[in-house]
C-alpha cells in the first residue's frame, strides 16, 4: 500500500517535472508555426464573424426561453398556416390555393395574394432538415427562421461594409446589426413575419448591386437580379429597392460619375429583375403598369438615350455636329417620353401610387381617406423616443459616418449615403420603417467607428515606431502609421488617443447593454400570451387567447362562422380552425365596414347583419378585468370610423360625449346600447375587479361602467376565458313564428 | 434654315458612317444582333397594336426577351471593346460566358412567363 503510493508519487513528480518540458516543447512548436500577420488577421476575422453569427441568433431567443416556442402576434399566424399547408400539400396546391375559410362568404385567393418567399424558405429549410433525418416540427422551423436569417444578415453586412469601406468597417457593421433593436424588434424568435427574410434579401440585393457597379461584371449584376427576385417574393417593401436604385443611378448620372460599369449593372439588374419579379402572382404586371415602378423604367430609357449619345459623341469627335445631333435626339426623346407618360397616366393605364405608399409621401393622406391604414399603430409617425430607443448611440454616429463618407466619395459610399438618408426620411414618417433604415444606419455608424478607431490606434502606434526605429518589421503597423506623424506641438496626443479609445469602448459597451435590455424588456413579448407582475413580484401569465381559440376548436361545429374584429382573424383560422368573416389581410374594406357597423349598432340591427352573414359565434376581446388596454372597447372608435366610412348611418359623434369617449354613466345612449358594449360588459356589473372599488369597475378605462344590467336577446354567452379577456357569444337562431 | 439643317444632317450621317466603318468586325456583328433584336421587338409591338394585348404575359415576355437580349448584347459589346480602359483586364471569353449565362436565365424565365 505504502509502496504503491510511493511510486505513484514519484510518477506524479516525474510527470510534473516533465510537463513543463512538454508545455515548453508544445509552445515552441506552436511558436514555430508562427502564423504570419495576414493569417492571424484572417483567423481573428473569422473568429469574430463566427461569434457575431452566434450572438445574433441567441440574442433573439428570450421569448423562447421565457415562455415556449410559439408564434407571436397576428400576421405570423397566417404565415404559419400557409407554411403548414405548403409542407402538407405541396407547392402546386399552395400556388393555386383558394381559401374558403376566411372572408366568408367571399373567400380569398391565397395563392395569388401573398408573398411566398418566407413560406418557401421555411419549407425548404424544413425539407432539408428532414432529408438529414432531423424530424422537427414545422412550427419549430418557423419560430427559428427569423433569428437564422438575422445571423445571415450580419454576414452580408460584413461583406457590404468591406465593399464600401474596408474590413474593419465590415466587422463593426456586423456587430452593430447583430444586436440593433431596430432590427431585433421584427426578427425575434417567434416573429415569423415577412420582414424576417426581407431585410436579409434587401441587404443582399444592395450588396450585390454595389458589387456589380464596382466591378462592372455581368455575373454580379445577375446575382443582384436574383437578390431582387428574392426580395420581391418576400415583402411588399421591394418598392423601396425599385425606386432607390434608379434614384441612385440618376444621382450618379447627374454628378458625372457614370461609367460603363454602371450601365452594365443597372440594365442587367433591371431587365432580369423585372422579369423575375413578374413571376410572383401577387406582383403580376405592376412593373409595367403601376406608377410606383415607372421611375425605374424612366431611368432605364434615360440610360439608353444617355449612353447612345455618349457613344455617338465618341464616334463623331466633332462638337458642332454632335450639338445638332444632341438637339434632335434629346427633344424627340423628351417628347416621346412625355407623351407616353401623359397618355398612360391620363387613360388610367398607369395606375397612380397606391394608398399605402402614397401615405409615405403625404403622411396626412391616410387619416382623411383610408381609415384602415391610419388605424394600424405601426403606421403612425415616429417619435424621437422611438428613434433613441431603437438606435441608441447609432443616432449620433450616423452624422459622423456621413462625414466620413463624404470625405471619401466613391460610387459605393454615394449609394450608402442615399440609402441612409431616404430610409431615415421614411422611418420618420412611419414607425414600422425604422426596420428598413436599420441596416443603413448600422453601416454608416460602423464607418464612423472604424475610421475613428483606426485613426486613434495609428496615433498610438506612431509613437512606438519612432522609439523602435530599426528593429520593427511588423507588416501591419508600418503601412498604417507611416502616413501619420506625431505633431510635436501637442505633447499629449498619445494620452488623448488612449482616453478617446476608452471612451469609444465605453460607448460601445453601453450600446450592447442597452440593446440587450431593450430586447429583453420590450421586444420579446409574444403578445398572444400576456404577462404581468403579481402582488409578490412573481410573474403571472395570461394565456386567454389560446384558451379561447382552443375552446372554439373543440366545442363548435366545424362549419361554424366566427365574427370578430379583423385583428384576430388570422389567429382564429390558424389556431381555432374555424371560418372567419374578416381577417388581417384587410383587402375588402366594405366587408370590414359591415362588421364594424354590426358592432356599433344596437342588438336588433346587428342581429340582422349577423343573420345575413351566417354568423354563428361572435368573439370580443375585453380588458376590463385585467387592465389590458389593447381590447376591443379601446379600438371601438376605429370600428365606428371604418363602418361610418362606408355606411353613413353610423356617425362618430353619436358615440362621443362632448368629443370625449366614455363608457361610464355619462356615456352617450348609442354607446350604452351598441352590440360591442353589451358583449363586453355582459355580467360585468356583478364582478368586483379591484379592492375598494364598486362592482363593474373597468380597470382598463379606469371608471365604473354605465349600464350594468345588460340583457341579451339574440345572443347567448358561450364562453368567457378565465381572466375575462376573450368572450365568445353564440348567435341564437330566430325564434319560431307562431 | 431648313437647308442648313439638311446639310447638317447629311454631314452628320457621313461622319457617323465613316467613323463606324472603322470599328472592328466582331463589334459590328454584335451591333447587327442588337439591331435585329430591337427590330423584332418593334414588330411585336406593332402586332400587339393591331391585334390587342390579350395574353398580356405573352406579349410582355416576347418584347422583354428581345429588349433583354439586346441590352445584354450591348453589355457584351462594352466589355469586349478594346477601347474601353475599364475592362482591359477582362478576358473576352469571360465576358462571353457571362453573356451566355445571363441569356440562359433570361430565356428560362421567359419560357416560364410565356404561359
PDB file of C-alpha atoms in Angstrom, chain A residues 372-495:
ATOM      1  CA  UNK A 372     -57.887  51.326 -42.120  1.00  0.00           C
ATOM      2  CA  UNK A 373     -54.317  52.293 -42.937  1.00  0.00           C
ATOM      3  CA  UNK A 374     -54.430  55.103 -40.389  1.00  0.00           C
ATOM      4  CA  UNK A 375     -55.697  52.811 -37.636  1.00  0.00           C
ATOM      5  CA  UNK A 376     -52.725  50.476 -37.605  1.00  0.00           C
ATOM      6  CA  UNK A 377     -50.431  51.508 -34.779  1.00  0.00           C
ATOM      7  CA  UNK A 378     -47.328  50.642 -36.751  1.00  0.00           C
ATOM      8  CA  UNK A 379     -48.192  53.203 -39.381  1.00  0.00           C
ATOM      9  CA  UNK A 380     -48.069  56.202 -37.064  1.00  0.00           C
ATOM     10  CA  UNK A 381     -45.286  58.771 -37.382  1.00  0.00           C
ATOM     11  CA  UNK A 382     -42.238  58.051 -35.277  1.00  0.00           C
ATOM     12  CA  UNK A 383     -41.496  59.843 -32.049  1.00  0.00           C
ATOM     13  CA  UNK A 384     -37.958  60.868 -31.103  1.00  0.00           C
ATOM     14  CA  UNK A 385     -38.040  58.472 -28.209  1.00  0.00           C
ATOM     15  CA  UNK A 386     -38.589  55.598 -30.628  1.00  0.00           C
ATOM     16  CA  UNK A 387     -35.510  56.596 -32.562  1.00  0.00           C
ATOM     17  CA  UNK A 388     -33.428  56.748 -29.406  1.00  0.00           C
ATOM     18  CA  UNK A 389     -34.913  53.510 -28.151  1.00  0.00           C
ATOM     19  CA  UNK A 390     -34.170  51.642 -31.353  1.00  0.00           C
ATOM     20  CA  UNK A 391     -30.816  53.126 -32.277  1.00  0.00           C
ATOM     21  CA  UNK A 392     -29.128  54.451 -29.111  1.00  0.00           C
ATOM     22  CA  UNK A 393     -25.592  55.613 -29.943  1.00  0.00           C
ATOM     23  CA  UNK A 394     -26.053  54.941 -33.662  1.00  0.00           C
ATOM     24  CA  UNK A 395     -28.177  58.063 -33.758  1.00  0.00           C
ATOM     25  CA  UNK A 396     -25.192  60.374 -33.342  1.00  0.00           C
ATOM     26  CA  UNK A 397     -22.710  58.060 -35.011  1.00  0.00           C
ATOM     27  CA  UNK A 398     -24.804  58.367 -38.171  1.00  0.00           C
ATOM     28  CA  UNK A 399     -23.885  62.006 -38.955  1.00  0.00           C
ATOM     29  CA  UNK A 400     -20.262  61.200 -38.096  1.00  0.00           C
ATOM     30  CA  UNK A 401     -20.364  58.355 -40.588  1.00  0.00           C
ATOM     31  CA  UNK A 402     -21.910  60.651 -43.195  1.00  0.00           C
ATOM     32  CA  UNK A 403     -18.953  62.990 -42.724  1.00  0.00           C
ATOM     33  CA  UNK A 404     -16.503  60.166 -43.382  1.00  0.00           C
ATOM     34  CA  UNK A 405     -18.475  59.019 -46.419  1.00  0.00           C
ATOM     35  CA  UNK A 406     -18.398  62.468 -47.920  1.00  0.00           C
ATOM     36  CA  UNK A 407     -14.697  62.756 -47.262  1.00  0.00           C
ATOM     37  CA  UNK A 408     -14.005  59.684 -49.357  1.00  0.00           C
ATOM     38  CA  UNK A 409     -16.693  59.706 -52.026  1.00  0.00           C
ATOM     39  CA  UNK A 410     -16.937  56.766 -54.318  1.00  0.00           C
ATOM     40  CA  UNK A 411     -19.783  55.032 -56.106  1.00  0.00           C
ATOM     41  CA  UNK A 412     -20.315  52.748 -53.118  1.00  0.00           C
ATOM     42  CA  UNK A 413     -20.327  55.462 -50.473  1.00  0.00           C
ATOM     43  CA  UNK A 414     -22.754  57.569 -52.511  1.00  0.00           C
ATOM     44  CA  UNK A 415     -25.064  54.580 -52.517  1.00  0.00           C
ATOM     45  CA  UNK A 416     -24.962  54.011 -48.806  1.00  0.00           C
ATOM     46  CA  UNK A 417     -25.460  57.727 -48.115  1.00  0.00           C
ATOM     47  CA  UNK A 418     -28.526  57.787 -50.335  1.00  0.00           C
ATOM     48  CA  UNK A 419     -29.889  54.600 -48.783  1.00  0.00           C
ATOM     49  CA  UNK A 420     -29.349  56.037 -45.322  1.00  0.00           C
ATOM     50  CA  UNK A 421     -30.967  59.402 -45.985  1.00  0.00           C
ATOM     51  CA  UNK A 422     -34.019  58.116 -47.878  1.00  0.00           C
ATOM     52  CA  UNK A 423     -34.670  55.317 -45.427  1.00  0.00           C
ATOM     53  CA  UNK A 424     -34.346  57.646 -42.444  1.00  0.00           C
ATOM     54  CA  UNK A 425     -36.871  60.002 -44.006  1.00  0.00           C
ATOM     55  CA  UNK A 426     -39.354  57.173 -44.388  1.00  0.00           C
ATOM     56  CA  UNK A 427     -38.564  55.922 -40.901  1.00  0.00           C
ATOM     57  CA  UNK A 428     -39.612  59.322 -39.666  1.00  0.00           C
ATOM     58  CA  UNK A 429     -42.959  59.009 -41.420  1.00  0.00           C
ATOM     59  CA  UNK A 430     -43.884  55.516 -40.248  1.00  0.00           C
ATOM     60  CA  UNK A 431     -42.669  53.648 -37.171  1.00  0.00           C
ATOM     61  CA  UNK A 432     -42.601  50.330 -38.946  1.00  0.00           C
ATOM     62  CA  UNK A 433     -39.987  51.561 -41.409  1.00  0.00           C
ATOM     63  CA  UNK A 434     -37.315  52.015 -38.746  1.00  0.00           C
ATOM     64  CA  UNK A 435     -36.595  48.431 -39.674  1.00  0.00           C
ATOM     65  CA  UNK A 436     -35.676  49.364 -43.256  1.00  0.00           C
ATOM     66  CA  UNK A 437     -33.393  52.164 -42.094  1.00  0.00           C
ATOM     67  CA  UNK A 438     -31.539  49.976 -39.584  1.00  0.00           C
ATOM     68  CA  UNK A 439     -29.001  48.363 -41.964  1.00  0.00           C
ATOM     69  CA  UNK A 440     -28.048  51.743 -43.446  1.00  0.00           C
ATOM     70  CA  UNK A 441     -27.685  53.357 -40.022  1.00  0.00           C
ATOM     71  CA  UNK A 442     -25.582  50.430 -38.788  1.00  0.00           C
ATOM     72  CA  UNK A 443     -23.317  50.531 -41.833  1.00  0.00           C
ATOM     73  CA  UNK A 444     -22.724  54.270 -41.742  1.00  0.00           C
ATOM     74  CA  UNK A 445     -22.142  54.249 -37.985  1.00  0.00           C
ATOM     75  CA  UNK A 446     -19.739  51.365 -38.482  1.00  0.00           C
ATOM     76  CA  UNK A 447     -17.764  53.513 -40.907  1.00  0.00           C
ATOM     77  CA  UNK A 448     -17.568  56.251 -38.260  1.00  0.00           C
ATOM     78  CA  UNK A 449     -16.484  53.868 -35.522  1.00  0.00           C
ATOM     79  CA  UNK A 450     -13.989  52.032 -37.682  1.00  0.00           C
ATOM     80  CA  UNK A 451     -12.398  55.161 -39.132  1.00  0.00           C
ATOM     81  CA  UNK A 452     -12.146  56.816 -35.701  1.00  0.00           C
ATOM     82  CA  UNK A 453     -10.660  53.760 -34.026  1.00  0.00           C
ATOM     83  CA  UNK A 454      -8.237  53.322 -36.916  1.00  0.00           C
ATOM     84  CA  UNK A 455      -7.042  56.920 -36.641  1.00  0.00           C
ATOM     85  CA  UNK A 456      -6.664  56.717 -32.884  1.00  0.00           C
ATOM     86  CA  UNK A 457      -4.780  53.439 -32.883  1.00  0.00           C
ATOM     87  CA  UNK A 458      -2.479  54.600 -35.640  1.00  0.00           C
ATOM     88  CA  UNK A 459      -1.723  57.640 -33.473  1.00  0.00           C
ATOM     89  CA  UNK A 460      -0.785  55.266 -30.672  1.00  0.00           C
ATOM     90  CA  UNK A 461       1.346  53.153 -32.947  1.00  0.00           C
ATOM     91  CA  UNK A 462       3.395  56.010 -34.404  1.00  0.00           C
ATOM     92  CA  UNK A 463       4.973  56.645 -31.002  1.00  0.00           C
ATOM     93  CA  UNK A 464       6.067  53.012 -30.970  1.00  0.00           C
ATOM     94  CA  UNK A 465       7.572  53.240 -34.410  1.00  0.00           C
ATOM     95  CA  UNK A 466       9.520  56.391 -33.518  1.00  0.00           C
ATOM     96  CA  UNK A 467      11.016  54.721 -30.452  1.00  0.00           C
ATOM     97  CA  UNK A 468      11.965  51.471 -32.220  1.00  0.00           C
ATOM     98  CA  UNK A 469      13.254  52.688 -35.500  1.00  0.00           C
ATOM     99  CA  UNK A 470      15.374  49.883 -36.825  1.00  0.00           C
ATOM    100  CA  UNK A 471      14.134  46.682 -35.313  1.00  0.00           C
ATOM    101  CA  UNK A 472      10.411  46.620 -36.026  1.00  0.00           C
ATOM    102  CA  UNK A 473       9.401  44.779 -39.109  1.00  0.00           C
ATOM    103  CA  UNK A 474       5.718  44.483 -38.225  1.00  0.00           C
ATOM    104  CA  UNK A 475       3.941  44.365 -41.521  1.00  0.00           C
ATOM    105  CA  UNK A 476       0.696  45.723 -40.188  1.00  0.00           C
ATOM    106  CA  UNK A 477       1.829  48.783 -38.305  1.00  0.00           C
ATOM    107  CA  UNK A 478       4.271  50.235 -40.813  1.00  0.00           C
ATOM    108  CA  UNK A 479       1.734  50.698 -43.583  1.00  0.00           C
ATOM    109  CA  UNK A 480      -0.873  52.361 -41.425  1.00  0.00           C
ATOM    110  CA  UNK A 481       1.368  54.521 -39.296  1.00  0.00           C
ATOM    111  CA  UNK A 482       3.824  55.627 -41.931  1.00  0.00           C
ATOM    112  CA  UNK A 483       1.414  58.290 -43.054  1.00  0.00           C
ATOM    113  CA  UNK A 484       0.726  59.557 -39.562  1.00  0.00           C
ATOM    114  CA  UNK A 485       3.333  61.685 -37.899  1.00  0.00           C
ATOM    115  CA  UNK A 486       3.081  62.999 -34.390  1.00  0.00           C
ATOM    116  CA  UNK A 487       2.578  66.697 -34.154  1.00  0.00           C
ATOM    117  CA  UNK A 488       5.319  67.900 -31.804  1.00  0.00           C
ATOM    118  CA  UNK A 489       3.282  70.900 -30.634  1.00  0.00           C
ATOM    119  CA  UNK A 490       0.682  68.616 -28.992  1.00  0.00           C
ATOM    120  CA  UNK A 491       2.589  66.521 -26.499  1.00  0.00           C
ATOM    121  CA  UNK A 492      -0.398  64.715 -25.009  1.00  0.00           C
ATOM    122  CA  UNK A 493      -1.646  63.232 -28.236  1.00  0.00           C
ATOM    123  CA  UNK A 494      -0.953  59.684 -27.190  1.00  0.00           C
ATOM    124  CA  UNK A 495      -2.779  60.171 -23.897  1.00  0.00           C
TER     125      UNK A 495
END
